[in-house]
Short mmCIF file of C-alpha atoms in Angstrom, two decimals:
data_model
loop_
_atom_site.label_atom_id
_atom_site.label_comp_id
_atom_site.label_asym_id
_atom_site.label_seq_id
_atom_site.Cartn_x
_atom_site.Cartn_y
_atom_site.Cartn_z
CA MET A 1 3.87 -23.52 -31.29
CA LEU A 2 2.55 -20.53 -30.11
CA MET A 3 -0.05 -23.54 -28.51
CA LYS A 4 2.34 -25.02 -27.15
CA LYS A 5 4.72 -21.41 -25.56
CA LEU A 6 0.38 -21.03 -24.07
CA ARG A 7 0.24 -24.11 -22.31
CA ILE A 8 3.87 -23.96 -20.72
CA LYS A 9 3.38 -20.41 -19.38
CA LEU A 10 -0.68 -21.61 -18.24
CA LEU A 11 1.41 -24.60 -16.91
CA ILE A 12 4.34 -22.12 -15.54
CA SER A 13 1.24 -19.59 -13.88
CA LEU A 14 -0.65 -22.62 -12.48
CA ILE A 15 2.31 -24.22 -10.28
CA ALA A 16 3.67 -20.82 -9.28
CA PHE A 17 -0.27 -20.02 -8.21
CA ALA A 18 -0.54 -23.60 -6.39
CA LEU A 19 3.71 -22.99 -4.87
CA ILE A 20 2.22 -18.93 -3.77
CA LEU A 21 -0.88 -20.75 -2.37
CA VAL A 22 0.66 -23.38 0.01
CA ALA A 23 3.25 -21.42 0.51
CA VAL A 24 1.36 -18.96 2.15
CA ILE A 25 -1.69 -21.20 3.95
CA SER A 26 1.65 -23.23 5.85
CA TYR A 27 3.48 -20.59 6.75
CA VAL A 28 0.52 -19.02 8.29
CA ASN A 29 -0.27 -22.62 9.75
CA ARG A 30 3.25 -22.88 11.18
CA GLN A 31 3.10 -19.39 13.10
CA ILE A 32 0.03 -20.74 14.28
CA LEU A 33 1.27 -24.12 15.25
CA VAL A 34 4.46 -22.48 16.84
CA THR A 35 2.14 -19.92 18.68
CA ASN A 36 0.25 -22.68 20.02
CA ILE A 37 3.43 -25.11 20.70
CA GLU A 38 4.71 -21.77 22.55
CA THR A 39 1.32 -21.27 24.45
CA GLN A 40 0.89 -24.73 25.53
CA GLU A 41 4.98 -24.51 26.20
CA ALA A 42 4.69 -21.50 28.64
CA SER A 43 1.44 -22.57 30.76
CA ASN A 44 2.77 -26.46 31.00
CA ARG A 45 6.11 -24.51 33.04
CA THR A 46 3.47 -22.73 34.92
CA LEU A 47 2.02 -25.81 36.00
CA ILE A 48 5.43 -27.79 36.40
CA GLU A 49 7.56 -24.64 38.66
CA ASN A 50 4.32 -24.45 40.85
CA HIS A 51 3.93 -27.79 41.23
CA ILE A 52 7.31 -28.40 41.86
CA LEU A 53 7.81 -25.49 44.93
CA ALA A 54 4.08 -26.22 46.49
CA ASP A 55 5.26 -29.61 46.20
CA MET A 56 8.41 -28.75 47.62
CA GLN A 57 6.50 -26.11 50.42
CA THR A 58 3.99 -29.22 51.70
CA VAL A 59 7.22 -31.68 52.28
CA ASP A 60 9.05 -28.78 53.87
CA ASN A 61 6.00 -28.74 55.91
CA ALA A 62 5.28 -32.25 56.74
CA HIS A 63 9.53 -32.68 58.01
CA PHE A 64 8.42 -29.77 59.87
CA TYR A 65 5.60 -30.93 61.60
CA PHE A 66 6.54 -34.60 61.60
CA ASP A 67 10.13 -34.52 62.46
CA LYS A 68 9.66 -33.19 65.84
CA ASN A 69 9.94 -36.42 67.95
CA ILE A 70 13.26 -36.94 65.67
CA SER A 71 14.94 -33.51 66.49
CA ASP A 72 14.23 -33.94 71.05
CA GLN A 73 15.88 -37.50 70.19
CA MET A 74 18.83 -35.56 68.19
CA GLU A 75 19.06 -32.37 70.76
CA LYS A 76 18.75 -35.10 73.46
CA GLU A 77 21.58 -37.43 72.79
CA LEU A 78 23.79 -33.82 71.62
CA ARG A 79 23.31 -32.56 75.09
CA ALA A 80 24.64 -36.14 76.31
CA LEU A 81 27.85 -35.46 74.31
CA ALA A 82 27.92 -32.24 75.90
CA THR A 83 27.65 -33.45 78.93
CA TYR A 84 29.82 -36.01 78.53
CA TYR A 85 32.35 -33.83 77.35
CA LYS A 86 32.75 -32.40 80.16
CA GLN A 87 33.68 -35.49 82.10
CA ASN A 88 36.14 -36.14 79.53
CA PRO A 89 37.66 -34.17 77.47
CA LYS A 90 39.33 -36.11 75.51
CA ILE A 91 37.13 -36.40 72.37
CA ASP A 92 40.18 -38.90 70.68
CA THR A 93 40.07 -41.11 73.38
CA TRP A 94 35.68 -41.67 72.12
CA ASN A 95 34.54 -44.50 71.27
CA LEU A 96 32.30 -42.25 68.46
CA GLN A 97 30.94 -45.81 66.81
CA GLN A 98 29.81 -46.91 70.20
CA MET A 99 27.75 -44.26 70.69
CA LYS A 100 25.78 -44.31 67.28
CA ASN A 101 25.12 -47.61 67.47
CA GLN A 102 23.41 -47.03 70.71
CA HIS A 103 21.03 -44.45 68.71
CA GLY A 104 22.02 -44.68 65.17
CA MET A 105 23.15 -41.03 64.21
CA ASP A 106 26.03 -40.13 62.34
CA ILE A 107 28.43 -38.45 64.43
CA TYR A 108 30.66 -35.30 63.79
CA ILE A 109 33.44 -33.34 65.67
CA LEU A 110 34.55 -29.50 64.07
CA ASP A 111 37.80 -28.02 65.26
CA GLN A 112 38.22 -24.20 65.13
CA THR A 113 39.02 -23.65 61.74
CA ASN A 114 35.19 -25.76 60.83
CA THR A 115 37.38 -29.54 60.03
CA VAL A 116 36.25 -32.65 60.46
CA ILE A 117 38.31 -34.15 62.97
CA TYR A 118 36.26 -37.00 64.44
CA THR A 119 33.48 -38.90 62.63
CA THR A 120 31.49 -41.65 61.67
CA PHE A 121 30.59 -40.87 58.65
CA PRO A 122 34.32 -42.06 56.51
CA LYS A 123 33.80 -40.06 53.23
CA ASP A 124 33.51 -36.59 55.48
CA LEU A 125 36.20 -37.28 57.95
CA GLY A 126 38.88 -34.23 56.90
CA LEU A 127 36.06 -31.92 55.63
CA ASN A 128 36.57 -28.03 55.77
CA PHE A 129 34.32 -26.28 55.70
CA SER A 130 36.50 -23.31 55.76
CA LEU A 131 37.57 -24.07 52.17
CA CYS A 132 34.98 -26.27 50.51
CA CYS A 133 31.39 -23.76 52.19
CA LYS A 134 32.41 -20.03 53.30
CA ASN A 135 29.57 -18.87 53.43
CA PHE A 136 28.43 -22.31 55.52
CA SER A 137 31.85 -22.11 57.63
CA ALA A 138 30.57 -18.66 58.70
CA LEU A 139 27.43 -20.04 60.15
CA LEU A 140 29.00 -22.77 62.09
CA ASP A 141 31.20 -20.34 63.56
CA GLU A 142 27.75 -18.00 64.11
CA ARG A 143 26.76 -21.70 66.55
CA ARG A 144 29.38 -21.94 67.83
CA GLU A 145 29.85 -18.90 69.66
CA SER A 146 26.38 -19.06 70.41
CA GLY A 147 26.49 -22.35 72.68
CA GLN A 148 22.85 -22.86 71.36
CA LEU A 149 21.41 -25.79 69.66
CA TYR A 150 20.30 -25.97 66.01
CA THR A 151 18.69 -28.88 64.18
CA ASP A 152 18.11 -27.22 60.54
CA GLY A 153 15.18 -28.81 58.02
CA ILE A 154 16.01 -31.25 55.10
CA ASP A 155 19.59 -30.48 54.03
CA ILE A 156 22.24 -32.60 52.23
CA SER A 157 25.51 -34.17 52.73
CA THR A 158 28.43 -31.96 51.61
CA THR A 159 29.89 -35.28 49.92
CA THR A 160 27.70 -37.60 48.56
CA GLY A 161 24.63 -34.99 48.17
CA GLU A 162 22.55 -37.32 49.92
CA TYR A 163 19.54 -35.77 51.75
CA ARG A 164 20.14 -36.23 55.87
CA LYS A 165 18.78 -34.16 58.29
CA PHE A 166 21.27 -32.09 61.00
CA SER A 167 21.95 -30.90 64.42
CA TYR A 168 24.82 -28.50 65.67
CA LEU A 169 25.94 -27.43 69.39
CA ALA A 170 29.12 -26.64 70.79
CA THR A 171 31.06 -28.36 73.84
CA PRO A 172 30.81 -26.33 76.92
CA ASP A 173 34.44 -24.60 76.30
CA LYS A 174 33.09 -23.84 72.43
CA LYS A 175 36.13 -25.45 70.87
CA TYR A 176 34.61 -27.67 69.05
CA LEU A 177 30.80 -28.11 67.34
CA LEU A 178 29.18 -31.46 67.46
CA GLU A 179 27.34 -32.86 65.05
CA LEU A 180 24.73 -35.16 64.63
CA GLY A 181 23.33 -36.42 61.15
CA LEU A 182 20.56 -38.48 60.14
CA LYS A 183 19.79 -40.24 56.93
CA LEU A 184 16.97 -39.31 55.56
CA ASP A 185 15.82 -41.87 53.60
CA GLU A 186 15.66 -44.01 56.33
CA VAL A 187 12.46 -41.90 58.34
CA PRO A 188 9.51 -42.84 57.24
CA VAL A 189 8.19 -39.05 56.94
CA PHE A 190 11.13 -38.43 54.19
CA GLN A 191 9.60 -41.98 52.54
CA THR A 192 6.57 -40.40 52.85
CA PHE A 193 7.03 -36.29 51.46
CA ASN A 194 10.04 -37.22 49.35
CA PHE A 195 10.72 -34.08 46.88
CA GLY A 196 12.34 -36.63 44.77
CA LYS A 197 8.87 -38.41 44.07
CA THR A 198 7.81 -35.67 42.59
CA ALA A 199 10.92 -34.88 40.56
CA ALA A 200 10.52 -37.79 38.74
CA TYR A 201 7.00 -38.39 38.13
CA LEU A 202 6.86 -34.37 36.27
CA VAL A 203 9.75 -34.98 34.78
CA GLU A 204 8.07 -38.90 33.06
CA LYS A 205 4.89 -37.15 32.46
CA TYR A 206 6.25 -34.09 30.94
CA ASN A 207 7.98 -35.58 27.45
CA ASP A 208 10.25 -31.54 27.38
CA LEU A 209 10.88 -32.10 31.26
CA LEU A 210 14.81 -33.40 31.46
CA ASP A 211 15.41 -32.75 34.48
CA VAL A 212 14.55 -31.32 38.15
CA ARG A 213 17.67 -30.92 41.37
CA THR A 214 17.17 -29.44 44.20
CA ILE A 215 20.68 -27.18 45.11
CA SER A 216 21.31 -26.33 48.94
CA ALA A 217 22.38 -22.71 49.68
CA GLY A 218 25.54 -24.01 49.07
CA GLY A 219 25.39 -24.73 45.93
CA VAL A 220 26.12 -28.79 46.56
CA PHE A 221 23.37 -30.92 44.51
CA PHE A 222 20.16 -32.77 46.56
CA SER A 223 20.84 -36.80 45.53
CA ASP A 224 19.07 -40.20 47.07
CA THR A 225 22.20 -42.51 46.93
CA GLU A 226 26.20 -41.45 47.97
CA SER A 227 27.79 -42.46 44.65
CA ALA A 228 28.44 -38.60 43.42
CA ARG A 229 28.81 -35.11 45.16
CA ILE A 230 27.46 -32.82 42.75
CA THR A 231 27.79 -29.20 42.98
CA VAL A 232 27.30 -25.95 41.08
CA LYS A 233 31.56 -25.02 41.14
CA ASN A 234 31.73 -28.52 38.24
CA GLN A 235 28.75 -26.48 36.66
CA THR A 236 30.01 -24.40 32.74
CA LYS A 237 30.38 -20.32 34.44
CA LYS A 238 26.86 -19.53 32.80
CA PHE A 239 25.58 -22.08 34.99
CA GLN A 240 27.48 -20.58 38.30
CA ASP A 241 26.00 -16.70 37.37
CA HIS A 242 22.83 -17.33 36.90
CA PHE A 243 22.19 -19.65 40.67
CA LYS A 244 23.41 -16.85 42.33
CA ALA A 245 21.32 -14.51 40.33
CA ALA A 246 18.27 -16.54 41.30
CA LEU A 247 20.39 -17.01 44.97
CA GLN A 248 20.07 -13.87 45.78
CA THR A 249 17.87 -11.44 44.65
CA MET A 250 14.84 -14.70 44.88
CA LYS A 251 13.92 -14.10 41.38
CA PRO A 252 13.78 -16.81 38.64
CA ALA A 253 16.96 -16.88 36.24
CA GLU A 254 16.86 -18.66 32.19
CA TYR A 255 19.41 -19.23 30.03
CA GLN A 256 19.31 -21.08 26.74
CA GLN A 257 21.54 -23.27 25.29
CA ILE A 258 21.33 -23.72 21.12
CA LEU A 259 22.73 -26.88 20.24
CA ASP A 260 22.61 -28.52 16.94
CA ASP A 261 19.81 -28.85 14.43
CA GLY A 262 17.52 -26.56 16.26
CA TYR A 263 17.26 -28.19 19.27
CA ILE A 264 17.25 -25.80 22.31
CA GLU A 265 17.95 -26.37 26.27
CA THR A 266 16.80 -23.69 28.85
CA TYR A 267 18.14 -24.17 32.03
CA ARG A 268 15.48 -22.45 34.95
CA PHE A 269 16.97 -21.61 38.01
CA LEU A 270 13.84 -20.94 40.59
CA PRO A 271 14.70 -19.18 44.60
CA TYR A 272 12.65 -21.41 47.43
CA GLU A 273 12.50 -19.93 50.27
CA ALA A 274 10.83 -22.70 53.15
CA GLU A 275 8.04 -20.86 55.62
CA THR A 276 9.23 -21.88 58.75
CA VAL A 277 13.64 -20.77 59.02
CA ARG A 278 15.07 -24.36 59.32
CA GLY A 279 18.73 -23.03 59.16
CA ALA A 280 21.10 -23.56 56.36
CA SER A 281 18.02 -25.44 54.22
CA THR A 282 16.05 -22.39 54.49
CA LYS A 283 17.04 -21.31 51.07
CA ARG A 284 17.14 -23.95 48.07
CA VAL A 285 17.21 -22.96 44.80
CA VAL A 286 14.86 -25.57 42.13
CA TYR A 287 16.76 -26.05 39.16
CA VAL A 288 14.86 -27.06 35.93
CA LYS A 289 16.10 -28.22 32.78
CA TYR A 290 13.36 -28.42 29.43
CA GLY A 291 14.12 -29.06 26.08
CA ASN A 292 11.85 -28.37 22.75
CA ARG A 293 11.67 -31.77 21.79
CA THR A 294 8.26 -31.28 21.34
CA GLU A 295 8.13 -28.22 19.57
CA LEU A 296 10.96 -29.82 16.89
CA ASN A 297 9.06 -32.84 16.37
CA ALA A 298 5.72 -30.85 15.47
CA LEU A 299 7.32 -28.45 13.04
CA ALA A 300 8.73 -31.33 11.47
CA ASN A 301 5.39 -33.17 10.85
CA ASN A 302 4.62 -29.14 9.55
CA THR A 303 7.10 -29.55 7.39
CA LYS A 304 6.35 -33.59 6.56
CA GLN A 305 3.32 -31.87 5.30
CA PHE A 306 4.21 -29.38 3.25
CA TRP A 307 6.12 -31.06 0.79
CA TYR A 308 2.24 -33.70 1.25
CA VAL A 309 0.46 -30.89 0.28
CA LEU A 310 2.55 -28.89 -2.49
CA MET A 311 3.03 -32.47 -4.08
CA ILE A 312 -1.44 -32.13 -3.70
CA ALA A 313 -1.20 -28.97 -5.29
CA LEU A 314 1.00 -29.88 -7.82
CA VAL A 315 -1.03 -32.68 -9.15
CA THR A 316 -4.32 -30.54 -8.93
CA ALA A 317 -2.31 -27.73 -11.19
CA LEU A 318 -1.36 -30.19 -14.11
CA ILE A 319 -4.95 -31.86 -13.39
CA MET A 320 -5.82 -28.15 -13.78
CA LEU A 321 -3.92 -27.55 -16.67
CA VAL A 322 -5.22 -30.78 -18.40
CA VAL A 323 -8.96 -29.36 -17.98
CA ILE A 324 -7.95 -26.19 -18.83
CA ASN A 325 -7.06 -26.86 -21.79
CA ARG A 326 -9.77 -29.08 -22.55
CA LEU A 327 -11.68 -26.40 -22.48
CA PHE A 328 -10.41 -23.97 -24.18
CA SER A 329 -7.42 -25.20 -26.52
CA LYS A 330 -10.67 -24.63 -29.29
CA THR A 331 -11.46 -21.29 -28.33
CA ILE A 332 -7.41 -20.43 -28.26
CA HIS A 333 -6.91 -22.35 -31.47
CA LEU A 334 -9.74 -20.32 -33.11
CA ALA A 335 -7.71 -17.14 -31.51
CA THR A 336 -4.81 -17.88 -33.27
CA TYR A 337 -5.29 -20.00 -36.90
CA ASP A 338 -8.23 -19.22 -39.39
CA PRO A 339 -10.77 -22.24 -38.70
CA LEU A 340 -10.94 -23.25 -42.34
CA THR A 341 -6.98 -23.51 -44.22
CA ASN A 342 -5.70 -24.19 -40.63
CA VAL A 343 -2.51 -20.75 -40.91
CA TYR A 344 -1.69 -17.99 -38.76
CA ASN A 345 -4.90 -15.13 -38.89
CA ARG A 346 -4.74 -11.90 -38.92
CA ALA A 347 -4.05 -10.74 -35.27
CA THR A 348 -1.66 -13.55 -34.71
CA TYR A 349 0.73 -12.69 -37.46
CA ILE A 350 0.76 -9.34 -36.54
CA SER A 351 1.76 -10.66 -33.08
CA LYS A 352 4.49 -12.47 -34.43
CA MET A 353 5.60 -9.93 -36.87
CA ASP A 354 6.15 -7.32 -34.31
CA LYS A 355 7.99 -9.49 -32.00
CA LEU A 356 10.58 -10.76 -34.86
CA LEU A 357 10.45 -7.20 -35.88
CA LYS A 358 11.82 -6.19 -32.56
CA LYS A 359 13.79 -8.96 -31.48
CA ARG A 360 15.64 -8.81 -34.86
CA LYS A 361 19.76 -8.74 -34.92
CA ALA A 362 21.93 -10.23 -38.14
CA ASN A 363 18.86 -11.60 -39.17
CA THR A 364 16.69 -9.77 -42.36
CA PRO A 365 13.53 -10.81 -42.32
CA GLY A 366 10.82 -11.22 -45.85
CA LEU A 367 7.05 -10.69 -46.07
CA LEU A 368 5.23 -12.29 -49.19
CA LEU A 369 2.46 -11.04 -49.97
CA ILE A 370 -0.07 -13.44 -52.18
CA ASP A 371 -3.27 -13.00 -53.56
CA LEU A 372 -5.32 -15.72 -56.00
CA ASP A 373 -6.44 -14.55 -59.12
CA ASN A 374 -10.32 -14.71 -60.00
CA PHE A 375 -11.00 -16.33 -56.87
CA LYS A 376 -14.80 -15.58 -56.93
CA GLN A 377 -15.42 -16.49 -60.58
CA VAL A 378 -14.79 -20.66 -58.68
CA ASN A 379 -17.51 -19.56 -55.87
CA ASP A 380 -19.83 -18.35 -58.73
CA ARG A 381 -19.23 -21.27 -61.47
CA PHE A 382 -18.06 -23.92 -58.53
CA GLY A 383 -19.68 -22.99 -55.27
CA HIS A 384 -18.49 -21.74 -52.11
CA ALA A 385 -17.29 -25.52 -51.16
CA GLU A 386 -15.22 -26.19 -54.19
CA GLY A 387 -13.93 -22.41 -53.47
CA ASP A 388 -13.31 -23.11 -49.75
CA ARG A 389 -10.48 -26.54 -51.31
CA ILE A 390 -9.01 -23.89 -52.66
CA LEU A 391 -8.33 -22.46 -49.92
CA ILE A 392 -6.68 -25.23 -48.28
CA GLU A 393 -5.41 -26.90 -50.17
CA THR A 394 -3.17 -23.25 -51.50
CA ALA A 395 -2.63 -23.05 -47.79
CA LYS A 396 -1.06 -26.72 -47.95
CA ILE A 397 1.05 -25.20 -50.89
CA LEU A 398 2.36 -21.95 -49.52
CA LYS A 399 3.64 -24.56 -45.82
CA ASP A 400 5.04 -27.10 -47.73
CA VAL A 401 7.19 -24.42 -49.44
CA VAL A 402 7.85 -22.99 -46.15
CA ARG A 403 8.74 -25.73 -44.21
CA THR A 404 10.33 -24.24 -40.97
CA GLU A 405 12.04 -21.14 -42.76
CA GLY A 406 8.64 -18.97 -41.43
CA PHE A 407 5.20 -19.21 -41.22
CA VAL A 408 1.89 -18.88 -43.08
CA VAL A 409 -1.30 -16.28 -42.62
CA ARG A 410 -4.31 -16.04 -44.37
CA PHE A 411 -5.57 -12.18 -44.08
CA GLY A 412 -9.08 -13.51 -44.89
CA GLY A 413 -11.14 -14.43 -48.48
CA ASP A 414 -8.24 -14.89 -50.71
CA GLU A 415 -5.34 -12.95 -49.36
CA PHE A 416 -1.87 -14.52 -47.51
CA ALA A 417 1.03 -14.59 -46.45
CA ILE A 418 4.13 -16.08 -45.70
CA VAL A 419 7.10 -14.24 -43.60
CA LEU A 420 10.60 -15.65 -43.42
CA TYR A 421 12.62 -15.17 -40.62
CA ASP A 422 15.61 -14.47 -42.58
CA THR A 423 15.92 -14.38 -46.11
CA ASN A 424 17.50 -12.29 -49.57
CA ASN A 425 16.46 -11.26 -53.10
CA GLU A 426 17.20 -13.79 -54.61
CA HIS A 427 16.33 -16.23 -51.68
CA MET A 428 12.33 -14.36 -51.96
CA VAL A 429 12.89 -15.40 -55.58
CA GLN A 430 13.29 -18.80 -55.56
CA VAL A 431 9.81 -19.08 -53.18
CA ALA A 432 7.66 -17.46 -54.80
CA SER A 433 8.53 -19.98 -58.67
CA ALA A 434 8.45 -22.74 -56.15
CA ILE A 435 4.54 -21.44 -56.02
CA LEU A 436 3.94 -20.38 -59.11
CA GLU A 437 5.13 -24.29 -60.40
CA LYS A 438 3.31 -25.60 -57.65
CA ILE A 439 -0.41 -23.76 -58.55
CA ARG A 440 0.61 -24.07 -62.37
CA ARG A 441 1.16 -28.08 -62.25
CA LEU A 442 -2.33 -28.43 -60.40
CA LYS A 443 -3.98 -25.60 -62.67
CA ASN A 444 -2.82 -28.59 -65.98
CA VAL A 445 -4.25 -31.09 -63.44
CA GLU A 446 -7.61 -30.21 -63.06
CA ASN A 447 -8.55 -27.65 -65.44
CA HIS A 448 -12.31 -28.21 -63.78
CA LYS A 449 -11.25 -26.64 -60.48
CA TRP A 450 -8.33 -24.32 -61.23
CA SER A 451 -9.05 -23.48 -64.56
CA VAL A 452 -9.39 -19.68 -63.48
CA ILE A 453 -7.06 -19.87 -60.38
CA SER A 454 -2.92 -17.83 -61.23
CA VAL A 455 -1.24 -16.60 -58.18
CA SER A 456 0.24 -13.07 -57.85
CA MET A 457 2.87 -12.77 -55.43
CA GLY A 458 4.60 -8.79 -54.16
CA GLY A 459 7.69 -8.96 -51.51
CA VAL A 460 9.52 -7.36 -49.53
CA ILE A 461 12.51 -7.09 -47.51
CA CYS A 462 13.51 -5.57 -44.31
CA GLU A 463 16.13 -3.47 -44.59
CA LYS A 464 15.65 -1.27 -42.41
CA SER A 465 16.40 -2.00 -38.43
CA ASN A 466 13.16 0.53 -37.04
CA GLU A 467 10.70 -0.41 -39.40
CA SER A 468 7.50 -1.54 -38.53
CA GLU A 469 4.78 -3.98 -39.62
CA LEU A 470 3.28 -1.78 -41.35
CA SER A 471 5.26 0.01 -43.36
CA LEU A 472 6.85 -3.18 -44.11
CA PHE A 473 3.08 -4.60 -45.54
CA GLU A 474 2.13 -1.47 -47.47
CA ARG A 475 5.94 -2.22 -49.55
CA ALA A 476 4.63 -5.68 -50.29
CA ASP A 477 1.90 -4.27 -51.14
CA LYS A 478 2.59 -1.67 -53.37
CA ALA A 479 4.58 -4.69 -54.85
CA LEU A 480 1.53 -6.95 -54.82
CA TYR A 481 -0.39 -4.66 -57.17
CA GLN A 482 2.61 -4.09 -60.36
CA SER A 483 2.37 -8.19 -60.11
CA LYS A 484 -1.58 -7.49 -60.85
CA LYS A 485 -1.19 -4.53 -62.97
CA ALA A 486 1.83 -6.44 -64.75
CA GLY A 487 -0.84 -9.19 -65.85
CA LYS A 488 -1.07 -11.89 -62.97
CA ASP A 489 0.40 -15.33 -61.92
CA GLN A 490 3.66 -13.46 -61.41
CA TYR A 491 6.34 -12.43 -58.71
CA SER A 492 6.99 -8.82 -58.38
CA SER A 493 9.89 -7.53 -55.77
CA TYR A 494 9.32 -4.26 -54.30
CA HIS A 495 12.96 -3.50 -55.20
CA GLU A 496 12.30 -3.89 -58.20
CA VAL A 497 8.92 -1.70 -58.01
CA ALA A 498 11.35 0.61 -56.38
CA SER A 499 14.07 0.69 -59.04
CA THR A 500 10.68 1.43 -62.46
CA GLU A 501 9.55 3.97 -60.11
CA GLU A 502 12.28 5.70 -59.78
CA LYS A 503 14.12 5.63 -63.59
CA TYR A 504 10.45 6.51 -64.61
CA ASN A 505 10.65 9.98 -61.66
CA GLN A 506 14.47 10.15 -63.71
CA SER A 507 13.01 10.50 -67.49
CA THR A 508 10.18 12.76 -67.01
#
């Protein structure tokens, strides 16, 4: 039982050590992993955002230097329209489609409320900038009042979000604002220098880069298609606030949204200002959306590695237990048991007895000391080998009598003891009588070996809750001495010895 408990404790200790070791290593490894991922993410984001802003500047500069012919053509056509207006101010009679066919650019005529009242681009007909885009509407008022010609850089359609270039010139009476618009994806320079291509390339290259979009100062998303118009106003309140903050402070703004299973989306707003003033398109905001899927995948793999390493550690702990058990089982056995008789030794007896006395509840432990009478004569007459056999057989008899009611101990030489977990005087007598009977039977059968042997026993019951092992042993030893004194081959109870001494003291 002791060996079994020791093995269990050793197993628990090895498993605990393995768990602690694996947990510490995994924790440190996970922290290093997270730090490396965060460092890599920060590095990637810096590269991505520098790439984005540099490429946008390159595109702007390319358009600035290479679209002079387009700007000149727009100026020429606008001034022609202004001249035509002097000749025919009744714009409702103008054939705008025929005019567009001559130069390929869409024509817009805006009234003093900045509403598109005539156009060759049907989707913008009726668009009122004073309602949808107040800042831009104010800019249009300034341009109308100045009477000068304005040519913007890369801009977008307010209704579709597609890339366009616009020019503006007020009529001489400043009653209307004439506007020309050109779809840029049909222009060779835009096909070569297209920020949308850069955005698509970056999204494909970096796993955690989910989206890159350009937003005009008016809050409209740039788009290569005419299918839908997306504005900042269609987004969440938090999105709108961070867009405005980036545009007003010209500093990056950022917020995060935590979704299911630890997935986090990061929204970055990068303010951009062209090197050359390009009208309403001078300032923009680049919206960049990141995810953390790479980090989650890495952490998931790290968790799998943890369980894999843990299984290896547990298997190793079991193997170590087997190895340690084989290496030390004999040593542990010798430290616990008497090597000759295979019953508990004195050290084990003291340990178990102390625990039994400390943990006792309603049980009444008992101690039976056993001494083989005349054992020295066996060694002298038959030899020490026969003496050892008698000791071994005696231990077997004691264990057979006790069974599971207690345990057997050899103190040394021919001295044995039996500890009973819960007993009384009658039960002690029964145990002692069974031992005497078995030993006497051996004397009658094997006279050559047991002829001189008898057994003296002394028993005591622990009746006090605070009695120590030493006190119990001393009382049992007095009972054993009484058996020796009375002629050996018998059992004496300390209860009877104490009663006899008490009567003797009273008579004297």
